[in-house]
CSV table of C-alpha atoms (C1' of nucleotides) in Angstrom, one decimal:
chain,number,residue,atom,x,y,z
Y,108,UNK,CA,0.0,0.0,0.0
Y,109,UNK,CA,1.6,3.6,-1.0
Y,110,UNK,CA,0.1,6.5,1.2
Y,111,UNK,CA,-2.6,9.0,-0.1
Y,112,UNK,CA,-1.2,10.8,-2.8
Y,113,UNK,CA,-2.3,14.6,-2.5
Y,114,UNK,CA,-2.8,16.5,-5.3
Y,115,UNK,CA,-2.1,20.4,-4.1
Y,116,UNK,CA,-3.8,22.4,-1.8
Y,117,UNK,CA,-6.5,20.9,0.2
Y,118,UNK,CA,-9.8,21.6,-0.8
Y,119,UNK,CA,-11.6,24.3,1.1
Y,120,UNK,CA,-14.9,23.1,0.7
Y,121,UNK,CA,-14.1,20.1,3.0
Y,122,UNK,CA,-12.9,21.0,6.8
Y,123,UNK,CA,-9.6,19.9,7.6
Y,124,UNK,CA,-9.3,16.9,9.7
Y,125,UNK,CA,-8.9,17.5,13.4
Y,126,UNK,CA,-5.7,15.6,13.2
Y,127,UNK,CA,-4.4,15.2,10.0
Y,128,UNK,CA,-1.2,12.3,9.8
Y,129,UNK,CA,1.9,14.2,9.4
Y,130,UNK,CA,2.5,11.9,6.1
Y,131,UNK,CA,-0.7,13.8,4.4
Y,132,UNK,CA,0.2,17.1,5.5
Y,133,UNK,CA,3.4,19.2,5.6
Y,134,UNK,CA,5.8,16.4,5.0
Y,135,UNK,CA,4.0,14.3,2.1
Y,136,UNK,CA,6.8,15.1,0.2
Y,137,UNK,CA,8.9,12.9,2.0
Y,138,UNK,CA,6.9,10.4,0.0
Y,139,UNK,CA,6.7,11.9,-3.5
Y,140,UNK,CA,8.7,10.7,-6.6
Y,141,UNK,CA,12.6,11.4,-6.5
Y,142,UNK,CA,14.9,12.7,-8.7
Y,143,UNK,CA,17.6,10.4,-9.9
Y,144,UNK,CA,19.7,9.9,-7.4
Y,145,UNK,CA,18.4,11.9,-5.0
Y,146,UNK,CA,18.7,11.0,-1.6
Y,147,UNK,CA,16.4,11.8,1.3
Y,148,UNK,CA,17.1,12.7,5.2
Y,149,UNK,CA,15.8,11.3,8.4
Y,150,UNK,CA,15.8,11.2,12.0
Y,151,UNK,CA,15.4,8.2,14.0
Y,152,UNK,CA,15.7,7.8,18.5
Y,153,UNK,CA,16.8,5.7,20.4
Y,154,UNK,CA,16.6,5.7,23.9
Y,155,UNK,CA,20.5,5.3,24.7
Y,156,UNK,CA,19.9,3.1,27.5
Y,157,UNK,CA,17.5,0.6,25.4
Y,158,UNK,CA,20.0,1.0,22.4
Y,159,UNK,CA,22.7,3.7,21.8
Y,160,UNK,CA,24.3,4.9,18.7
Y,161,UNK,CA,28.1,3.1,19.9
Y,162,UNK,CA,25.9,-0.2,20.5
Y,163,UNK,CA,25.0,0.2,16.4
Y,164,UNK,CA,28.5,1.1,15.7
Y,165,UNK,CA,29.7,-2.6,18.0
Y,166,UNK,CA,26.8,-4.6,15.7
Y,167,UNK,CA,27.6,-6.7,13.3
Y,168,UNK,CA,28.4,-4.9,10.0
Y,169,UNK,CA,27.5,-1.6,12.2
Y,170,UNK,CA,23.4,-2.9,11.6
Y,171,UNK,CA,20.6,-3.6,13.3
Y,172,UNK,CA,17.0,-3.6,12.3
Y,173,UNK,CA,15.1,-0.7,13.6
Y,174,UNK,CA,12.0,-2.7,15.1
Y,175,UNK,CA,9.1,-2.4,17.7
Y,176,UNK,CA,8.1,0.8,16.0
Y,177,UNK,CA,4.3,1.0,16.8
Y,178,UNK,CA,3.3,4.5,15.9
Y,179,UNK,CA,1.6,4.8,12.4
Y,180,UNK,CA,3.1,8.1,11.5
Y,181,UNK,CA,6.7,6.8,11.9
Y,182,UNK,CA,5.8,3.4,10.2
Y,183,UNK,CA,4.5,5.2,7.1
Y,184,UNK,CA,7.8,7.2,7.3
Y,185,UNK,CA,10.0,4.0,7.2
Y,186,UNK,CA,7.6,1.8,5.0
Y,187,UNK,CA,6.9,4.1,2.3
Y,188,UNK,CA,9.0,7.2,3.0
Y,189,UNK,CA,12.7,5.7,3.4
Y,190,UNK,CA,14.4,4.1,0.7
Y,191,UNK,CA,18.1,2.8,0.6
Y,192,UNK,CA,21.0,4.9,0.8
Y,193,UNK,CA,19.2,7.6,2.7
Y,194,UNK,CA,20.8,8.8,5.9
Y,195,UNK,CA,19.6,9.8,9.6
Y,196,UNK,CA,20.0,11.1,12.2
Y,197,UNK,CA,20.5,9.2,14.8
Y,198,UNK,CA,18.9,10.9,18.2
Y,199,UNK,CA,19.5,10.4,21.3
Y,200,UNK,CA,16.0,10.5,23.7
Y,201,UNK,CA,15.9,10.7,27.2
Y,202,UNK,CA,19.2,11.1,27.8
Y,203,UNK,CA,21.1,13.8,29.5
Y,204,UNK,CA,21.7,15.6,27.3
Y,205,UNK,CA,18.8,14.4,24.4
Y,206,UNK,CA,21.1,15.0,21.7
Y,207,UNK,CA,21.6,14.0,18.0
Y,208,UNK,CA,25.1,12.2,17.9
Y,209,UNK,CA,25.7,10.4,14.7
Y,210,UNK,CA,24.7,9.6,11.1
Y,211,UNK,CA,23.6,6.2,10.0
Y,212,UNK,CA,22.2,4.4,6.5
Y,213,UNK,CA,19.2,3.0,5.9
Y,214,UNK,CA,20.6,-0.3,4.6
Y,215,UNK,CA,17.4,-2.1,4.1
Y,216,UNK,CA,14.0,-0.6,2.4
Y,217,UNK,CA,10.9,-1.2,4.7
Y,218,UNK,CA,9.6,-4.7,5.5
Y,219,UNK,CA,7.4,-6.5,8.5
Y,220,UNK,CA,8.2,-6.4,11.6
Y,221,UNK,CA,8.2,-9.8,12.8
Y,222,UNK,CA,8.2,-8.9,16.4
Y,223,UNK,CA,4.5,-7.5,15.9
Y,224,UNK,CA,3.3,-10.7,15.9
Y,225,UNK,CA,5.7,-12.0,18.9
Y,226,UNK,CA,3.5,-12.8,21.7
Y,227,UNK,CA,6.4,-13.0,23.7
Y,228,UNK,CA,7.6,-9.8,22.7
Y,229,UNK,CA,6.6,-6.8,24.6
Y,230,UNK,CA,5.8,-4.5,21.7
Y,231,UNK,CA,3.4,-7.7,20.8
Y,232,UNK,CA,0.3,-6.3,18.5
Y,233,UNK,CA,-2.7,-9.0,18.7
Y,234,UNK,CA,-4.0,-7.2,15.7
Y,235,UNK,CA,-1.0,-7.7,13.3
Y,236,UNK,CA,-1.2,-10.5,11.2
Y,237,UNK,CA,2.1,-11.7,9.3
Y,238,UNK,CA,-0.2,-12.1,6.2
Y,239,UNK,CA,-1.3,-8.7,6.6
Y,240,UNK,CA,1.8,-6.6,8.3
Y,241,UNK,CA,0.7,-3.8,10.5
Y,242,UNK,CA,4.1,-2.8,11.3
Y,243,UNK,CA,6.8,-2.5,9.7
Y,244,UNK,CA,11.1,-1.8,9.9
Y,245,UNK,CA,14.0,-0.6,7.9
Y,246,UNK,CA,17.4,-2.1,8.8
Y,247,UNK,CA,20.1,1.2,9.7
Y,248,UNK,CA,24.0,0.8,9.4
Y,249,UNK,CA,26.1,3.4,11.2
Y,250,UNK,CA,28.3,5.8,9.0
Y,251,UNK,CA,30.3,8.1,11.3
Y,252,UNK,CA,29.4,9.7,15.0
Y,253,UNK,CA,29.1,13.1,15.8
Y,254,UNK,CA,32.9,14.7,16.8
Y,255,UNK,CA,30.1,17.1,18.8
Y,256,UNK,CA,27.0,15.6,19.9
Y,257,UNK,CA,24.2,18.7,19.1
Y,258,UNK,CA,21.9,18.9,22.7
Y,259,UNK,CA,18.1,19.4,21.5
Y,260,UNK,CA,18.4,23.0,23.2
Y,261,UNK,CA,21.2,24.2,20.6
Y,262,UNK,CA,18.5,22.5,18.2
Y,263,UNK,CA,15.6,24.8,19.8
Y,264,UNK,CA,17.9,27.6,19.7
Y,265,UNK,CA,18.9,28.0,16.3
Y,266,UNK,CA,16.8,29.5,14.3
Y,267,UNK,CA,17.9,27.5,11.2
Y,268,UNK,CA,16.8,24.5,12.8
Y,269,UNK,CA,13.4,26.0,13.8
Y,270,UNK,CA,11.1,24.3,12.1
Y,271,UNK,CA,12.9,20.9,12.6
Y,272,UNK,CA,10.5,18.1,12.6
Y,273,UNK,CA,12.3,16.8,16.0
Y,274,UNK,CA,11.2,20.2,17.7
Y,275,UNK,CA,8.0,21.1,15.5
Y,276,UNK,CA,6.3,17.2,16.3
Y,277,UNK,CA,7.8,15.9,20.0
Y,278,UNK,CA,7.0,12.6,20.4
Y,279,UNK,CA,7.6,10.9,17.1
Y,280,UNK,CA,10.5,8.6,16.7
Y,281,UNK,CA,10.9,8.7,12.7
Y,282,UNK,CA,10.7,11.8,11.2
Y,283,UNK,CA,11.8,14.0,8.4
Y,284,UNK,CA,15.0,16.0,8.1
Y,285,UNK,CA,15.3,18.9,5.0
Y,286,UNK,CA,18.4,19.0,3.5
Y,287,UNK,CA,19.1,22.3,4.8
Y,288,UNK,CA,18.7,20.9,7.8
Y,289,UNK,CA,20.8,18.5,7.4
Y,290,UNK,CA,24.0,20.5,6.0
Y,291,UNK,CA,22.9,22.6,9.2
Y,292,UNK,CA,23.3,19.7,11.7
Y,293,UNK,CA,26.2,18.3,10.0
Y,294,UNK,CA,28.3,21.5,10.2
Y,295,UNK,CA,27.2,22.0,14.1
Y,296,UNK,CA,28.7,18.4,15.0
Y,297,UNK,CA,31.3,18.4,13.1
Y,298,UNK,CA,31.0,16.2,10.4
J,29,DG,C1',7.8,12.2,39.0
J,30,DC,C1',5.1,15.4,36.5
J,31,DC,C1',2.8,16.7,32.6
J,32,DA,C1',2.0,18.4,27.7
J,33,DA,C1',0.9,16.8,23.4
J,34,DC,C1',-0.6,13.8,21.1
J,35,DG,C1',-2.8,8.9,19.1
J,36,DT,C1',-6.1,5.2,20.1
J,37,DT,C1',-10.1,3.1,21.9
J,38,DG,C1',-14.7,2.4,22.7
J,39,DG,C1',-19.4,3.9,24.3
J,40,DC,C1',-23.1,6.1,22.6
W,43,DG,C1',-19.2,10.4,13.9
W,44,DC,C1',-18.3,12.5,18.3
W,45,DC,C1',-15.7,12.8,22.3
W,46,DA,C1',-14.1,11.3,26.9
W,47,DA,C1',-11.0,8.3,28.9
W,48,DC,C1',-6.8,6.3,28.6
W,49,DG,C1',-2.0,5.2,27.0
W,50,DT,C1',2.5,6.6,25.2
W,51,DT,C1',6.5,9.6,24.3
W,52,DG,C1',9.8,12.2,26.0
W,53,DG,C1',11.3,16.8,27.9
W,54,DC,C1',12.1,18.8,32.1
DNA sequence: GCCAACGTTGGC
DNA sequence: GCCAACGTTGGC
């Protein structure tokens, strides 16, 4: 299944949805055609304690499947947004500082979750079937850490990074990057 | 530990 | 379809 395509504007005869997914509204870009070559930016977190960035760089071949994802938003993001050879972020939540503090590679292009339908797994969904996926992964290889870690604040203090996605929407754990953003980042942890 | 900002669920 | 109750994320 590919997401709602949306054709311009939204109509103004029809009332905006109270919540309208991020995916159909300022970031359905994320999921329209590319350019040859082109490559797209992300954001991922990670609780460091569950799963930090030097545990990806101590996998084997640097990659890990980035699984028990059960928000729709950031499933539609990795499912039909993310495609191989993009980059992300790779953020680091509760922690002190919450910071972003490396760049990894989206290695493998969305696929099922297999832990959905786990029961012994504690992200267990009784409503995903494997014949009919509810959730689904991308597999992320680490490229190079941060020499300088960048702390959300200096994120919510820059007024390049404004309208970040990480700062703009709180509480998803996928989200888009601009690749203005991106350079932005890059430059502030010195990579 | 508190709580804001959501998304989801289920009663009606 | 509406909306109140509840659950989750994640900053602080």
């Amino acid at each position: 299944m590919t997401p709602k395509q949306r054709a311009g504007e939204p109509t103004p005869a029809k009332k905006a949805p109270k919540s309208m997914p991020y995916e159909q509204g300022a970031w359905a870009h994320v999921f329209a055609p590319r350019a040859a070559g082109e490559i797209r930016y992300w954001l991922i977190k990670s609780e460091p304690d569950v799963f930090s960035y030097e545990d990806l760089e101590k996998a084997p071949k640097k990659t890990t499947c980035w699984d028990s994802v059960r928000n729709s938003s950031a499933r539609n993001f990795m499912r039909d947004g993310m495609k191989k050879g993009d980059l992300a972020f790779y953020y680091h939540s509760n922690a002190d500082p919450s910071a972003i503090v490396g760049i990894c590679e989206i290695v493998r292009e969305g696929y099922p979750d297999p832990t959905s339908w786990d029961p012994s797994h504690d992200y267990f969904d009784p409503k995903s079937d494997p014949d009919m996926p509810t959730w689904y992964m991308v597999d992320v290889k680490a490229v190079k850490a941060f020499r300088t870690p960048v702390p959300l604040q200096q994120v919510k203090d820059d007024p390049a990074l404004a309208e970040m996605a990480l700062v703009k929407v709180g509480r998803l754990s996928v989200v888009p990057v601009t690749p203005d953003e991106w350079a932005h980042v890059c430059a502030l942890g010195g990579v």
